[in-house]
Amino acid sequence: MTARRPLARILIAAAALTVALPLTGCSAVLDLLPIGAPQPERDETTQEIVEESQADVFALRVGDCMNMVEEEVVSEVPVVPCGEPHDEEVYFDFTLDDGDYPGDDVVLEASDTGCFEEFEPFVGLAYESSALDFYAYRPTAESWAAGDRVVSCVIWDPAGPITGSLAGAGY
C-alpha cells in the first residue's frame, strides 16, 4: 500500500507510481487480509475507534482519525480516537467502476475528482477557500486484481494536529 500527500494547496496533480487504498466495506479484499492483520478496537454501538493503535490500512472507515505516516508504502496506520489530537480523518469513501484496471493516471484523476467534490459538503467551505487539504488512498494495479475498487478521502490541516472531527469546520 502506498499513500500520497498533497503538495502545497494544489488539487493533487502529481501521480505516484504505486498508491493504495484503505478499503472500508469491501469484503472481497478484506477477506484477503492475513489472519492477525491489526484491526482497531471499536465501540460496539458507535463503531468509533476507542484506543490508539496500529490498524491495517484496509480496516479504515469513514470517520476514523489517524496520525500521519511518513512512508510512501503503507500497510498499517496509527489510528486514534477522534477526541484525541490527530493529524487526519477519513471523510469519504467511494467505489470506482469495475472492469480492467484503468491505469494509475485514470485512478489518480478519478480519486482526486471524487474527493474534491465531497470536500465542500464535508467541511462547509470550498476547497479553494479552505485552509484544509486532502489526499486519497486508492487502488493499485495489484490490489485492483484482488477486487479493490474503493477510494478513501483523507482530510488534514497543514497547520498541525486537530482534536475532534473536521466535519463542518468551515475553515
XYZ file of C-alpha atoms in Angstrom:
171
model
C 0.000 0.000 0.000
C 1.211 3.461 -0.694
C -0.063 6.850 0.281
C 0.465 10.168 -1.422
C 0.498 13.504 0.357
C -0.841 16.646 -1.318
C 1.611 19.368 -2.256
C 1.021 22.992 -1.263
C -2.700 23.515 -1.866
C -2.914 22.115 -5.387
C -5.551 19.663 -6.491
C -3.085 16.825 -6.110
C -1.894 16.634 -9.703
C 1.332 14.691 -9.222
C 0.940 10.962 -9.875
C 2.654 8.349 -7.749
C 3.763 5.103 -9.329
C 2.050 2.963 -6.737
C -0.721 4.097 -4.489
C -3.005 2.457 -2.030
C -6.489 2.259 -0.743
C -7.798 1.822 2.748
C -10.889 -0.200 1.971
C -13.973 0.189 4.038
C -16.742 -2.203 3.339
C -15.109 -4.188 0.534
C -15.483 -7.699 1.854
C -13.702 -9.276 -1.119
C -10.456 -7.515 -0.271
C -10.968 -7.651 3.486
C -11.275 -11.427 3.145
C -7.767 -11.455 1.658
C -6.224 -9.826 4.740
C -3.799 -12.069 6.552
C -5.111 -13.546 9.772
C -3.946 -11.289 12.553
C -3.912 -8.074 10.459
C -4.349 -5.330 13.056
C -7.936 -4.205 13.481
C -8.717 -1.133 15.595
C -10.766 -1.596 18.744
C -14.167 -0.002 18.160
C -17.114 0.947 20.355
C -19.811 -1.676 19.777
C -22.544 0.934 19.379
C -20.903 3.831 17.526
C -18.127 1.841 15.782
C -15.730 4.692 16.672
C -12.117 3.835 17.456
C -11.695 3.710 21.232
C -7.929 3.493 21.714
C -4.728 4.427 19.960
C -3.345 1.511 17.975
C -2.000 0.363 14.639
C -4.649 -0.642 12.108
C -4.424 -2.358 8.775
C -4.998 0.287 6.107
C -7.836 -1.852 4.689
C -9.675 -1.591 8.044
C -10.142 2.200 7.878
C -13.698 3.574 7.764
C -15.239 6.987 7.155
C -14.915 8.947 10.396
C -11.705 7.244 11.519
C -8.945 9.524 12.753
C -5.266 8.766 12.430
C -1.801 10.195 12.589
C 0.452 10.885 9.658
C 2.509 8.128 8.097
C 5.723 9.408 6.523
C 6.471 6.334 4.404
C 5.379 6.072 0.784
C 4.410 2.420 1.188
C 1.691 1.941 3.791
C 0.228 -1.264 5.187
C -0.671 -0.061 8.692
C -1.674 3.336 10.015
C -1.671 4.743 13.555
C -5.329 5.312 14.461
C -6.614 7.271 17.448
C -9.991 8.231 18.888
C -11.077 11.460 17.183
C -11.401 13.157 20.584
C -7.615 12.967 20.933
C -5.159 15.119 18.928
C -4.615 13.625 15.475
C -3.404 14.604 12.011
C -6.013 13.204 9.621
C -9.565 11.937 9.213
C -11.204 9.715 6.593
C -14.082 11.870 5.310
C -15.482 9.999 2.318
C -15.293 6.655 0.541
C -16.439 5.824 -2.962
C -16.124 2.920 -5.338
C -14.538 3.109 -8.776
C -16.244 1.374 -11.694
C -15.477 -2.296 -12.137
C -13.594 -3.676 -15.131
C -9.959 -3.855 -16.150
C -7.513 -1.684 -14.219
C -7.721 1.695 -15.994
C -4.149 2.755 -15.153
C -2.517 4.857 -12.470
C -3.323 8.206 -14.114
C -7.033 7.418 -14.516
C -7.297 6.159 -10.934
C -5.459 9.266 -9.671
C -7.742 11.623 -11.595
C -10.919 9.826 -10.508
C -9.723 9.792 -6.890
C -8.862 13.467 -6.856
C -12.137 14.412 -8.538
C -14.263 12.340 -6.173
C -12.501 13.639 -3.064
C -12.603 17.235 -4.332
C -16.361 17.030 -4.970
C -17.029 15.857 -1.407
C -14.632 18.308 0.264
C -17.019 21.293 0.422
C -20.040 19.271 1.621
C -17.895 17.826 4.416
C -16.018 20.976 5.502
C -18.716 23.559 4.727
C -16.320 25.671 2.658
C -14.957 25.362 -0.869
C -11.545 23.724 -1.171
C -10.075 26.843 -2.807
C -11.093 28.947 0.217
C -10.186 26.404 2.868
C -7.012 26.110 4.912
C -7.509 22.323 4.932
C -6.170 19.833 2.405
C -6.841 16.264 1.322
C -5.305 13.210 -0.292
C -6.649 9.781 -1.193
C -5.807 6.173 -0.577
C -6.682 4.385 -3.794
C -6.267 1.043 -5.572
C -3.054 -0.094 -7.176
C -2.950 -2.426 -10.161
C -2.146 -5.239 -7.748
C -4.937 -4.504 -5.287
C -7.364 -3.955 -8.192
C -6.706 -7.535 -9.290
C -7.801 -8.652 -5.799
C -11.100 -6.746 -6.034
C -10.030 -3.366 -4.593
C -12.170 -0.526 -6.027
C -12.711 1.817 -3.052
C -11.100 5.237 -2.755
C -10.847 6.723 0.734
C -10.563 10.500 1.007
C -8.466 11.805 3.896
C -8.599 15.397 5.162
C -5.899 17.123 7.192
C -4.893 20.535 8.484
C -1.454 21.753 7.315
C -1.322 23.950 10.447
C -0.991 20.874 12.647
C -2.924 18.347 14.699
C -6.616 18.792 15.425
C -8.973 17.388 18.032
C -12.433 16.220 17.000
C -13.824 15.894 13.508
C -13.279 18.388 10.713
C -16.898 17.885 9.602
C -18.421 21.339 9.230
C -15.144 23.005 10.273
C -15.743 25.887 7.873
C -12.113 26.929 7.556
